[in-house]
Amino acid sequence: MSTRVLPEPDPARCRDLADDLRAAGFTASVLRSAWGPLADDAIVRGLPSPALRALGQRRDALAVLGRLLVLGMPQPAADVMAALPRCGADGLVALGLARVAGDEVVPEALVRPQELEDAAGTVHWWVASDLDETALGGPLPEDHVLGVGGASLTLAALQLPTPARRVLDVGTGCGIQALRALRGRRAQVVATDVSQRALAFTRLNALLNGADGIETRLGSLFEPAAGERFDRVVSNPPFVITPRSGGVPEYEYRDAGFAGDDLVAAFIAGVGDVLEPGGVAQLLGNWETHGGRTGLDRVQEWVERSPVPLDAWVIEREALDPIAYAELWVRDGGTAPGREGYAALVDEWLDDFAERGVAEIGFGYVLLRRPLAGAPTLARYERLPQAVDPSGLGAHLAQALAAHDRLELTDDGGLEASTLVVSPDVTEARHLRPGDDDPTVIELRQGGALARVRSVDPALAALVGACDGELTVGALVAAIAELMEVDAATLRADLLPGVRELLFTGFLRFA
């Protein structure tokens, strides 16, 4: 547990800092314009020098705050006072974000601007977290509170935009998921973590962004919320598979002390108890392939063993071999290839995986729902390795769930009586051999959502192409059967399952 104390944030000083940051134009897009997109990408990879070269000798508020709060570099006290006329250096010190050493202000934490796009538009946040390995110049302390990374932005984009009255954020870290859960809602958010330092950062970030309705609680998994129910549970938990040996640092932000992928299994086993009927849980996780069972097979077993029956939609986005996985997380802790201890740490992971027979480690998204009544109706486990733009995924997931629920209540006769339209991001590609008139492959492609590509036969392609909201599915099937000179009943039996799949996956929509 962390022994470093972050002061309890003072609301007035947080308002002063927010006013100063706003006046300086301290947003992600403005900073990106100041030092360029290439330098912005380099910062994510731990390379600050392109941004520093772009800023040059500038001493305006944006440049000073960029160096101090984004790159974690000491700045002249006079420049900081000019950049933060309300908060000042004293305010940063009181908030635990900096210290004064002589005539310099030395950062003790980062405050990085973040942008999130959703159906309601673009929101700008400032998110405080601990100094990263670039600012520290070496490995992270074990009580490090992580800032906003790719995984946390992905989960924020995955959050369903549908209404929720009470939200539980498990393993909140710096609080980004709690902030996202309040977006566009009047909700009560309970944010939990095993780290007091993380909870202090969450409270600071809530005040800094004027977010009301976030309550922080200390504890592991669902213990802080025992006996309560929530409409929504979100979690970017410390799921990283870590060897249980003395030579491997146990970073609180990524390691909950479980063996292997037991943390994700424990989350799935316990989440049903805190979900309201109809409530949805969303999390990121890792799972192992071993013992002749794939990672997705094992996740399915966890869901099926849940004491509370759950709908499940699990998407594996990536799978790594043990060496690649070990190197990823050794580097993440600030130990780069070639540095002392790097090879020994990688070996610790490889020994652990070899002992347990792990062949592959998957990473992906888990969506679980407690049915309103009766048995679960959704059990979907799939690999989708293609590149996906996460923005807008939450809306897509919500639409897919709504389509699934409607289809569960719609028999084939009802589906035939429905009128459908093609989603606006869908295109069709036909592949022909030179000189042929008929395609050998017809593909439907999504430009958004999960960027799926689905091969379809000519009949289904014809039906999709004719879905303009005018004719019913039944009328279209009859017309295609007549045109192709095939039996209408047989064609109907062939096409309707495909139509159902295209509705769930978002290629088609009910008109």
CSV table of C-alpha atoms in Angstrom, one decimal, residues 56-273:
chain,number,residue,atom,x,y,z
A,56,GLY,CA,11.9,26.5,-28.0
A,57,GLN,CA,12.5,29.5,-25.7
A,58,ARG,CA,8.8,30.4,-25.4
A,59,ARG,CA,7.8,31.6,-21.9
A,60,ASP,CA,4.1,32.2,-22.4
A,61,ALA,CA,1.6,30.4,-20.1
A,62,LEU,CA,0.8,27.5,-22.5
A,63,ALA,CA,4.5,26.7,-23.0
A,64,VAL,CA,5.4,26.9,-19.3
A,65,LEU,CA,2.5,24.8,-18.3
A,66,GLY,CA,3.2,22.3,-21.0
A,67,ARG,CA,6.7,21.8,-19.8
A,68,LEU,CA,5.8,21.7,-16.1
A,69,LEU,CA,2.5,19.7,-16.0
A,70,VAL,CA,2.7,17.6,-19.2
A,71,LEU,CA,6.4,16.8,-19.5
A,72,GLY,CA,7.1,17.0,-15.8
A,73,MET,CA,10.0,19.5,-16.1
A,74,PRO,CA,11.0,22.1,-13.4
A,75,GLN,CA,10.2,25.7,-14.5
A,76,PRO,CA,11.3,29.1,-13.2
A,77,ALA,CA,9.1,30.2,-10.3
A,78,ALA,CA,8.6,33.6,-11.9
A,79,ASP,CA,7.3,32.0,-15.1
A,80,VAL,CA,4.9,29.7,-13.1
A,81,MET,CA,3.5,32.6,-11.2
A,82,ALA,CA,2.8,34.5,-14.5
A,83,ALA,CA,1.2,31.4,-15.9
A,84,LEU,CA,-0.9,30.7,-12.8
A,85,PRO,CA,-1.9,34.1,-11.4
A,86,ARG,CA,-4.8,32.8,-9.3
A,87,CYS,CA,-3.4,29.4,-8.1
A,88,GLY,CA,0.3,30.3,-8.0
A,89,ALA,CA,3.2,28.0,-7.0
A,90,ASP,CA,1.8,28.0,-3.5
A,91,GLY,CA,-1.5,26.5,-4.8
A,92,LEU,CA,0.4,23.8,-6.6
A,93,VAL,CA,2.3,22.9,-3.5
A,94,ALA,CA,-0.8,22.9,-1.3
A,95,LEU,CA,-2.5,20.5,-3.8
A,96,GLY,CA,0.6,18.2,-3.7
A,97,LEU,CA,1.3,18.8,-7.4
A,98,ALA,CA,4.7,20.6,-7.0
A,99,ARG,CA,7.3,21.8,-4.6
A,100,VAL,CA,9.5,24.9,-4.7
A,101,ALA,CA,13.3,24.4,-4.8
A,102,GLY,CA,15.1,27.7,-4.8
A,103,ASP,CA,13.9,29.8,-7.8
A,104,GLU,CA,12.3,26.8,-9.5
A,105,VAL,CA,9.0,25.0,-9.3
A,106,VAL,CA,9.5,21.3,-9.4
A,107,PRO,CA,6.6,19.1,-10.4
A,108,GLU,CA,5.5,16.3,-8.1
A,109,ALA,CA,2.7,15.2,-10.4
A,110,LEU,CA,1.4,15.6,-13.9
A,111,VAL,CA,-1.8,17.5,-14.9
A,112,ARG,CA,-2.5,16.5,-18.5
A,113,PRO,CA,-5.4,17.8,-20.6
A,114,GLN,CA,-7.6,15.1,-22.2
A,115,GLU,CA,-10.3,15.3,-24.8
A,116,LEU,CA,-13.1,12.8,-25.4
A,117,GLU,CA,-15.5,12.8,-28.3
A,118,ASP,CA,-19.0,11.3,-28.0
A,119,ALA,CA,-22.5,11.8,-29.4
A,120,ALA,CA,-22.8,14.9,-27.2
A,121,GLY,CA,-19.7,16.5,-28.6
A,122,THR,CA,-16.2,17.0,-27.3
A,123,VAL,CA,-15.4,17.3,-23.6
A,124,HIS,CA,-12.2,18.8,-22.2
A,125,TRP,CA,-10.8,17.5,-18.9
A,126,TRP,CA,-7.6,18.0,-16.9
A,127,VAL,CA,-6.4,14.8,-15.2
A,128,ALA,CA,-3.8,14.8,-12.5
A,129,SER,CA,-1.6,11.7,-11.9
A,130,ASP,CA,1.8,10.7,-10.7
A,131,LEU,CA,5.0,11.6,-12.7
A,132,ASP,CA,5.7,9.0,-15.4
A,133,GLU,CA,8.9,7.2,-16.0
A,134,THR,CA,10.1,9.9,-18.5
A,135,ALA,CA,9.8,12.6,-15.8
A,136,LEU,CA,11.3,10.3,-13.2
A,137,GLY,CA,14.1,9.1,-15.4
A,138,GLY,CA,13.7,5.5,-14.3
A,139,PRO,CA,11.4,2.8,-13.0
A,140,LEU,CA,8.1,3.8,-11.4
A,141,PRO,CA,7.4,3.5,-7.6
A,142,GLU,CA,5.0,0.6,-6.8
A,143,ASP,CA,2.3,3.0,-5.5
A,144,HIS,CA,2.3,4.9,-8.8
A,145,VAL,CA,-1.1,6.3,-9.9
A,146,LEU,CA,-1.3,6.0,-13.6
A,147,GLY,CA,-2.6,8.8,-15.8
A,148,VAL,CA,-4.9,8.4,-18.8
A,149,GLY,CA,-3.5,5.9,-21.3
A,150,GLY,CA,-4.8,4.1,-24.4
A,151,ALA,CA,-6.6,1.4,-22.4
A,152,SER,CA,-8.4,3.9,-20.2
A,153,LEU,CA,-9.4,6.0,-23.1
A,154,THR,CA,-10.7,2.9,-24.9
A,155,LEU,CA,-12.9,1.9,-21.9
A,156,ALA,CA,-14.2,5.5,-21.6
A,157,ALA,CA,-15.2,5.4,-25.3
A,158,LEU,CA,-16.8,1.9,-24.7
A,159,GLN,CA,-19.1,3.1,-21.8
A,160,LEU,CA,-22.7,2.9,-22.9
A,161,PRO,CA,-24.4,6.3,-23.3
A,162,THR,CA,-27.7,5.0,-22.1
A,163,PRO,CA,-29.1,6.3,-18.8
A,164,ALA,CA,-27.8,5.1,-15.5
A,165,ARG,CA,-28.8,6.3,-12.0
A,166,ARG,CA,-26.0,4.7,-10.0
A,167,VAL,CA,-22.6,3.8,-11.4
A,168,LEU,CA,-19.8,1.8,-9.7
A,169,ASP,CA,-16.2,2.4,-10.9
A,170,VAL,CA,-14.0,-0.4,-9.6
A,171,GLY,CA,-10.3,0.4,-9.5
A,172,THR,CA,-10.8,4.0,-10.4
A,173,GLY,CA,-7.1,5.0,-10.4
A,174,CYS,CA,-7.0,8.7,-11.4
A,175,GLY,CA,-10.8,8.7,-11.8
A,176,ILE,CA,-11.1,9.0,-15.6
A,177,GLN,CA,-13.9,6.4,-15.8
A,178,ALA,CA,-15.8,8.1,-13.0
A,179,LEU,CA,-15.6,11.4,-14.9
A,180,ARG,CA,-16.8,9.6,-18.0
A,181,ALA,CA,-19.7,8.0,-16.1
A,182,LEU,CA,-21.0,11.4,-15.3
A,183,ARG,CA,-20.9,12.6,-18.8
A,184,GLY,CA,-24.4,13.6,-20.0
A,185,ARG,CA,-26.0,12.1,-16.9
A,186,ARG,CA,-27.2,13.1,-13.5
A,187,ALA,CA,-25.8,10.0,-11.8
A,188,GLN,CA,-24.3,9.0,-8.5
A,189,VAL,CA,-20.9,7.5,-9.0
A,190,VAL,CA,-19.1,5.4,-6.4
A,191,ALA,CA,-15.4,5.1,-7.2
A,192,THR,CA,-13.3,2.5,-5.4
A,193,ASP,CA,-9.6,1.6,-5.2
A,194,VAL,CA,-7.2,-0.2,-2.9
A,195,SER,CA,-4.9,2.9,-3.1
A,196,GLN,CA,-5.7,5.9,-0.9
A,197,ARG,CA,-3.4,7.9,-3.2
A,198,ALA,CA,-5.5,6.9,-6.2
A,199,LEU,CA,-8.7,8.0,-4.4
A,200,ALA,CA,-7.1,11.3,-3.5
A,201,PHE,CA,-6.2,11.9,-7.2
A,202,THR,CA,-9.8,11.0,-8.1
A,203,ARG,CA,-11.2,13.6,-5.6
A,204,LEU,CA,-8.7,16.2,-7.0
A,205,ASN,CA,-9.7,15.5,-10.6
A,206,ALA,CA,-13.4,15.7,-9.7
A,207,LEU,CA,-12.9,19.1,-8.2
A,208,LEU,CA,-10.6,20.3,-11.0
A,209,ASN,CA,-13.3,19.5,-13.5
A,210,GLY,CA,-16.3,20.6,-11.6
A,211,ALA,CA,-17.7,17.1,-11.4
A,212,ASP,CA,-20.3,16.6,-8.6
A,213,GLY,CA,-21.6,13.2,-7.6
A,214,ILE,CA,-18.4,11.1,-7.2
A,215,GLU,CA,-18.0,9.3,-3.9
A,216,THR,CA,-14.7,7.5,-3.2
A,217,ARG,CA,-14.3,4.4,-1.1
A,218,LEU,CA,-11.3,2.3,-0.2
A,219,GLY,CA,-11.3,-1.4,-0.8
A,220,SER,CA,-10.8,-4.3,-3.3
A,221,LEU,CA,-13.3,-5.3,-6.0
A,222,PHE,CA,-16.9,-5.2,-4.7
A,223,GLU,CA,-16.1,-5.1,-0.9
A,224,PRO,CA,-16.7,-1.3,-0.6
A,225,ALA,CA,-20.2,-1.7,-2.3
A,226,ALA,CA,-21.3,-4.9,-0.6
A,227,GLY,CA,-25.1,-5.1,-0.3
A,228,GLU,CA,-25.7,-2.3,-2.8
A,229,ARG,CA,-26.9,-2.4,-6.4
A,230,PHE,CA,-25.9,-0.4,-9.5
A,231,ASP,CA,-27.3,0.2,-13.0
A,232,ARG,CA,-23.8,0.3,-14.4
A,233,VAL,CA,-20.4,-1.0,-13.3
A,234,VAL,CA,-17.2,0.0,-15.2
A,235,SER,CA,-13.7,-1.1,-14.5
A,236,ASN,CA,-10.2,-0.9,-15.9
A,237,PRO,CA,-9.0,-3.2,-13.2
A,238,PRO,CA,-5.3,-4.0,-12.4
A,239,PHE,CA,-5.6,-7.1,-14.6
A,240,VAL,CA,-2.0,-7.4,-15.7
A,241,ILE,CA,-0.8,-11.0,-15.2
A,242,THR,CA,2.2,-10.7,-12.8
A,243,PRO,CA,4.6,-13.4,-11.5
A,244,ARG,CA,4.2,-13.9,-7.8
A,245,SER,CA,7.9,-13.6,-7.0
A,246,GLY,CA,9.9,-11.2,-4.9
A,247,GLY,CA,11.9,-9.9,-7.8
A,248,VAL,CA,9.0,-8.4,-9.7
A,249,PRO,CA,7.6,-5.0,-8.7
A,250,GLU,CA,3.9,-5.1,-7.6
A,251,TYR,CA,2.5,-1.9,-9.1
A,252,GLU,CA,-0.8,-1.1,-7.5
A,253,TYR,CA,-2.2,0.4,-10.7
A,254,ARG,CA,-1.9,-2.9,-12.7
A,255,ASP,CA,-1.4,-5.7,-10.2
A,256,ALA,CA,-4.1,-6.7,-7.6
A,257,GLY,CA,-2.0,-9.6,-6.2
A,258,PHE,CA,-4.0,-12.3,-7.9
A,259,ALA,CA,-2.3,-15.3,-9.7
A,260,GLY,CA,-2.6,-15.4,-13.4
A,261,ASP,CA,-5.9,-14.1,-14.7
A,262,ASP,CA,-7.8,-14.8,-11.5
A,263,LEU,CA,-8.7,-11.2,-11.0
A,264,VAL,CA,-10.9,-11.1,-14.1
A,265,ALA,CA,-12.4,-14.4,-13.1
A,266,ALA,CA,-13.1,-13.0,-9.6
A,267,PHE,CA,-14.7,-9.9,-11.2
A,268,ILE,CA,-17.0,-11.9,-13.3
A,269,ALA,CA,-18.0,-14.2,-10.4
A,270,GLY,CA,-18.9,-11.2,-8.1
A,271,VAL,CA,-20.3,-8.5,-10.4
A,272,GLY,CA,-23.8,-10.0,-10.7
A,273,ASP,CA,-24.4,-9.4,-7.0
